[in-house]
N, CA and C atoms as an extended XYZ file, in Angstrom:
240
Properties=species:S:1:pos:R:3:atomname:S:1:resname:S:1:resid:I:1 pbc="F F F"
N         0.984       -1.061        0.252 N   GLU     1
C         0.208       -0.246       -0.265 CA  GLU     1
C         0.698        1.225        0.211 C   GLU     1
N         2.341        1.147        0.840 N   GLY     2
C         3.057        2.107        0.283 CA  GLY     2
C         3.235        2.732       -1.183 C   GLY     2
N         3.371        2.223       -2.423 N   LEU     3
C         3.167        2.694       -2.954 CA  LEU     3
C         1.825        3.198       -4.117 C   LEU     3
N         1.025        3.201       -3.315 N   GLY     4
C        -0.253        3.290       -3.682 CA  GLY     4
C        -1.299        2.198       -4.585 C   GLY     4
N        -0.638        0.899       -4.433 N   LEU     5
C        -0.843        0.356       -5.467 CA  LEU     5
C        -1.914       -0.792       -4.483 C   LEU     5
N        -3.096       -1.787       -5.204 N   LYS     6
C        -4.056       -2.753       -4.358 CA  LYS     6
C        -2.822       -4.212       -4.273 C   LYS     6
N        -3.688       -4.188       -3.163 N   LYS     7
C        -2.821       -5.897       -2.629 CA  LYS     7
C        -2.480       -6.474       -4.208 C   LYS     7
N        -3.839       -6.890       -4.463 N   ASP     8
C        -3.797       -7.492       -6.078 CA  ASP     8
C        -2.689       -7.246       -7.075 C   ASP     8
N        -2.665       -6.158       -7.502 N   ASP     9
C        -1.471       -5.566       -7.847 CA  ASP     9
C        -0.059       -5.720       -7.273 C   ASP     9
N         0.384       -5.743       -6.117 N   GLU    10
C         1.304       -5.946       -5.080 CA  GLU    10
C         1.477       -7.429       -5.207 C   GLU    10
N         0.690       -8.471       -5.263 N   SER    11
C         1.127       -9.871       -5.625 CA  SER    11
C         1.138      -10.454       -7.456 C   SER    11
N         0.235       -9.419       -8.008 N   GLY    12
C         0.810       -9.581       -9.596 CA  GLY    12
C         2.319       -9.034       -9.482 C   GLY    12
N         2.854       -8.286       -9.211 N   MET    13
C         4.615       -7.668       -9.587 CA  MET    13
C         5.280       -9.001       -8.959 C   MET    13
N         5.038       -9.617       -7.580 N   LEU    14
C         5.831      -10.285       -6.772 CA  LEU    14
C         5.630      -11.637       -8.046 C   LEU    14
N         4.335      -11.676       -8.640 N   ASP    15
C         4.027      -13.020       -9.543 CA  ASP    15
C         5.254      -12.731      -10.321 C   ASP    15
N         5.433      -11.677      -11.464 N   VAL    16
C         6.251      -11.531      -12.359 CA  VAL    16
C         7.075      -11.116      -11.857 C   VAL    16
N         7.819      -10.659      -10.748 N   LEU    17
C         9.329      -11.028      -10.410 CA  LEU    17
C         9.876      -12.176       -9.934 C   LEU    17
N         8.656      -12.718       -9.951 N   ASN    18
C         9.476      -14.547       -9.851 CA  ASN    18
C         9.656      -15.191      -10.509 C   ASN    18
N         8.833      -15.136      -11.783 N   LYS    19
C         8.527      -15.599      -13.115 CA  LYS    19
C         9.912      -14.814      -13.355 C   LYS    19
N        10.548      -13.714      -13.297 N   THR    20
C        11.435      -12.884      -13.906 CA  THR    20
C        12.723      -13.791      -13.284 C   THR    20
N        12.835      -14.184      -12.060 N   ILE    21
C        14.154      -14.830      -11.347 CA  ILE    21
C        14.170      -16.221      -11.776 C   ILE    21
N        13.030      -16.853      -12.124 N   ASP    22
C        12.954      -18.478      -12.421 CA  ASP    22
C        13.482      -18.591      -13.902 C   ASP    22
N        13.265      -17.524      -14.599 N   ILE    23
C        13.574      -17.667      -16.183 CA  ILE    23
C        15.275      -17.271      -16.144 C   ILE    23
N        15.524      -16.212      -15.542 N   MET    24
C        17.169      -15.999      -15.309 CA  MET    24
C        17.739      -16.844      -15.076 C   MET    24
N        17.360      -17.746      -13.710 N   GLN    25
C        18.213      -18.715      -13.255 CA  GLN    25
C        17.868      -20.150      -14.255 C   GLN    25
N        17.039      -20.131      -15.235 N   ASN    26
C        17.052      -21.430      -16.303 CA  ASN    26
C        18.024      -20.952      -17.421 C   ASN    26
N        17.994      -20.007      -17.658 N   VAL    27
C        19.087      -19.569      -19.039 CA  VAL    27
C        20.647      -19.749      -17.882 C   VAL    27
N        20.561      -19.367      -16.769 N   ILE    28
C        22.015      -19.839      -16.271 CA  ILE    28
C        22.529      -20.813      -16.219 C   ILE    28
N        21.179      -21.877      -15.672 N   THR    29
C        21.799      -22.980      -15.587 CA  THR    29
C        21.813      -23.732      -17.219 C   THR    29
N        21.269      -23.372      -18.254 N   ARG    30
C        21.551      -24.061      -19.513 CA  ARG    30
C        22.979      -23.500      -19.914 C   ARG    30
N        23.215      -22.230      -19.253 N   LEU    31
C        24.922      -22.158      -19.879 CA  LEU    31
C        25.533      -22.536      -19.100 C   LEU    31
N        25.419      -22.910      -17.910 N   LYS    32
C        26.708      -23.471      -16.721 CA  LYS    32
C        26.336      -25.192      -17.909 C   LYS    32
N        25.267      -25.708      -17.881 N   LEU    33
C        25.482      -26.680      -18.074 CA  LEU    33
C        25.985      -27.335      -19.419 C   LEU    33
N        25.842      -26.194      -20.382 N   ALA    34
C        26.339      -26.658      -21.727 CA  ALA    34
C        28.153      -26.219      -21.570 C   ALA    34
N        28.769      -25.429      -20.787 N   ALA    35
C        30.104      -24.676      -20.585 CA  ALA    35
C        30.906      -26.283      -20.022 C   ALA    35
N        30.320      -26.877      -19.338 N   TYR    36
C        30.886      -27.751      -17.858 CA  TYR    36
C        30.083      -29.074      -18.570 C   TYR    36
N        29.065      -29.527      -19.481 N   ASN    37
C        28.834      -30.521      -20.009 CA  ASN    37
C        28.987      -31.578      -19.175 C   ASN    37
N        28.462      -32.032      -17.699 N   PRO    38
C        28.568      -32.853      -16.812 CA  PRO    38
C        28.170      -33.977      -17.470 C   PRO    38
N        28.289      -35.525      -17.140 N   ASP    39
C        27.903      -36.640      -16.788 CA  ASP    39
C        26.854      -37.364      -17.052 C   ASP    39
N        26.095      -36.688      -15.823 N   TYR    40
C        25.389      -36.712      -15.136 CA  TYR    40
C        24.102      -35.687      -14.180 C   TYR    40
N        22.652      -35.238      -14.616 N   VAL    41
C        22.065      -34.154      -13.908 CA  VAL    41
C        21.176      -35.375      -13.177 C   VAL    41
N        21.057      -34.491      -12.128 N   ILE    42
C        19.925      -34.727      -11.461 CA  ILE    42
C        18.946      -33.473      -11.503 C   ILE    42
N        17.710      -33.730      -11.905 N   GLU    43
C        17.035      -33.103      -12.071 CA  GLU    43
C        15.462      -32.645      -11.057 C   GLU    43
N        15.756      -31.443      -10.604 N   ILE    44
C        15.081      -31.448       -9.425 CA  ILE    44
C        13.449      -30.478      -10.323 C   ILE    44
N        12.435      -30.604       -9.765 N   PRO    45
C        11.318      -29.961      -11.053 CA  PRO    45
C        11.451      -28.422      -10.170 C   PRO    45
N        11.400      -27.529      -11.216 N   ARG    46
C        11.162      -26.345      -11.162 CA  ARG    46
C         9.977      -25.630       -9.768 C   ARG    46
N         8.712      -26.585      -10.071 N   ASN    47
C         7.809      -25.781       -9.620 CA  ASN    47
C         7.351      -26.637       -8.478 C   ASN    47
N         8.429      -26.956       -7.781 N   ILE    48
C         8.091      -27.757       -6.466 CA  ILE    48
C         8.444      -26.394       -5.053 C   ILE    48
N         8.903      -25.304       -5.443 N   CYS    49
C         8.727      -24.853       -4.211 CA  CYS    49
C         8.968      -23.192       -5.312 C   CYS    49
N         8.582      -22.083       -4.478 N   THR    50
C         8.949      -20.634       -4.814 CA  THR    50
C        10.063      -20.303       -4.150 C   THR    50
N        10.435      -18.784       -3.960 N   ILE    51
C        11.495      -18.517       -3.828 CA  ILE    51
C        11.376      -18.300       -2.454 C   ILE    51
N        10.016      -17.815       -1.873 N   TYR    52
C         9.859      -17.494       -0.630 CA  TYR    52
C         9.841      -18.529        0.631 C   TYR    52
N         9.805      -19.926       -0.001 N   GLU    53
C         9.254      -20.529        0.923 CA  GLU    53
C        10.560      -21.691        1.665 C   GLU    53
N        10.913      -21.188        2.224 N   PHE    54
C        12.243      -21.316        3.258 CA  PHE    54
C        11.863      -22.389        4.019 C   PHE    54
N        10.506      -22.279        4.867 N   TYR    55
C        10.343      -23.218        5.585 CA  TYR    55
C        10.161      -24.811        4.692 C   TYR    55
N        10.232      -24.762        3.830 N   LYS    56
C        10.374      -26.222        3.142 CA  LYS    56
C        12.119      -26.740        3.049 C   LYS    56
N        12.643      -26.208        3.654 N   ALA    57
C        13.836      -26.117        3.344 CA  ALA    57
C        14.314      -28.128        3.470 C   ALA    57
N        13.645      -28.650        4.697 N   LYS    58
C        14.590      -29.655        4.891 CA  LYS    58
C        13.344      -30.952        3.842 C   LYS    58
N        12.045      -30.443        3.759 N   VAL    59
C        11.531      -31.505        2.667 CA  VAL    59
C        12.537      -31.595        1.253 C   VAL    59
N        12.347      -29.896        0.699 N   LEU    60
C        13.316      -29.869       -0.385 CA  LEU    60
C        14.925      -30.931        0.169 C   LEU    60
N        15.568      -30.792        0.784 N   ILE    61
C        16.955      -31.507        1.011 CA  ILE    61
C        16.885      -32.834        0.829 C   ILE    61
N        15.608      -33.175        1.874 N   ASP    62
C        15.517      -34.548        1.390 CA  ASP    62
C        15.262      -35.148       -0.071 C   ASP    62
N        14.253      -34.207       -0.398 N   TYR    63
C        13.601      -34.932       -2.092 CA  TYR    63
C        15.106      -34.657       -2.643 C   TYR    63
N        16.363      -34.102       -2.717 N   GLY    64
C        17.502      -33.813       -3.328 CA  GLY    64
C        18.576      -34.752       -2.887 C   GLY    64
N        18.396      -35.641       -1.640 N   TYR    65
C        19.090      -36.693       -1.421 CA  TYR    65
C        18.200      -37.829       -1.927 C   TYR    65
N        16.647      -37.784       -2.144 N   LYS    66
C        16.265      -39.168       -2.146 CA  LYS    66
C        16.714      -38.749       -4.170 C   LYS    66
N        16.447      -38.007       -4.524 N   MET    67
C        16.878      -38.245       -6.101 CA  MET    67
C        18.303      -38.320       -6.573 C   MET    67
N        19.126      -37.787       -5.889 N   ALA    68
C        21.172      -37.865       -5.967 CA  ALA    68
C        20.807      -39.828       -5.870 C   ALA    68
N        20.170      -40.422       -4.600 N   ASP    69
C        20.282      -41.917       -4.360 CA  ASP    69
C        19.552      -42.692       -5.777 C   ASP    69
N        18.884      -41.821       -6.353 N   TRP    70
C        17.964      -42.663       -7.556 CA  TRP    70
C        19.041      -42.478       -8.697 C   TRP    70
N        19.388      -41.764       -8.898 N   GLU    71
C        20.250      -41.245       -9.922 CA  GLU    71
C        22.183      -41.971       -9.620 C   GLU    71
N        22.239      -41.724       -8.490 N   LEU    72
C        23.358      -42.715       -8.752 CA  LEU    72
C        22.873      -44.231       -9.017 C   LEU    72
N        21.856      -44.751       -8.317 N   SER    73
C        21.417      -46.422       -8.335 CA  SER    73
C        21.683      -46.387       -9.688 C   SER    73
N        21.285      -45.456      -10.596 N   SER    74
C        21.339      -45.803      -11.746 CA  SER    74
C        22.400      -45.898      -12.792 C   SER    74
N        22.885      -44.765      -12.216 N   MET    75
C        24.433      -44.380      -13.145 CA  MET    75
C        25.307      -45.933      -12.715 C   MET    75
N        25.110      -46.739      -11.240 N   LEU    76
C        25.670      -47.623      -11.171 CA  LEU    76
C        25.186      -49.008      -12.157 C   LEU    76
N        24.176      -48.766      -11.937 N   SER    77
C        23.312      -50.033      -12.588 CA  SER    77
C        24.094      -50.097      -14.358 C   SER    77
N        24.143      -48.652      -14.896 N   ASP    78
C        24.508      -48.301      -16.013 CA  ASP    78
C        26.037      -49.090      -16.429 C   ASP    78
N        27.047      -48.967      -15.457 N   ILE    79
C        28.106      -48.705      -15.529 CA  ILE    79
C        28.601      -50.605      -15.556 C   ILE    79
N        27.525      -51.390      -14.624 N   ASN    80
C        27.555      -53.079      -14.561 CA  ASN    80
C        26.886      -53.553      -15.266 C   ASN    80
């Protein structure tokens, strides 16, 4: 309200900001993957959380460990 905006306008602006940050992160990720070309990539869905959901940290870290475990198991089965 400090800028003379309605709540809907403010939340709309936050949505635009979030989407802009997501686009920027996607571009940076693609460029880094192209530059370093890793053998394996562990993909985490982009819509699993938003930038402000710090309270989901434990759940997201656990999810990352599970995905890494699955990917490493898959990688080892490819080797054998």
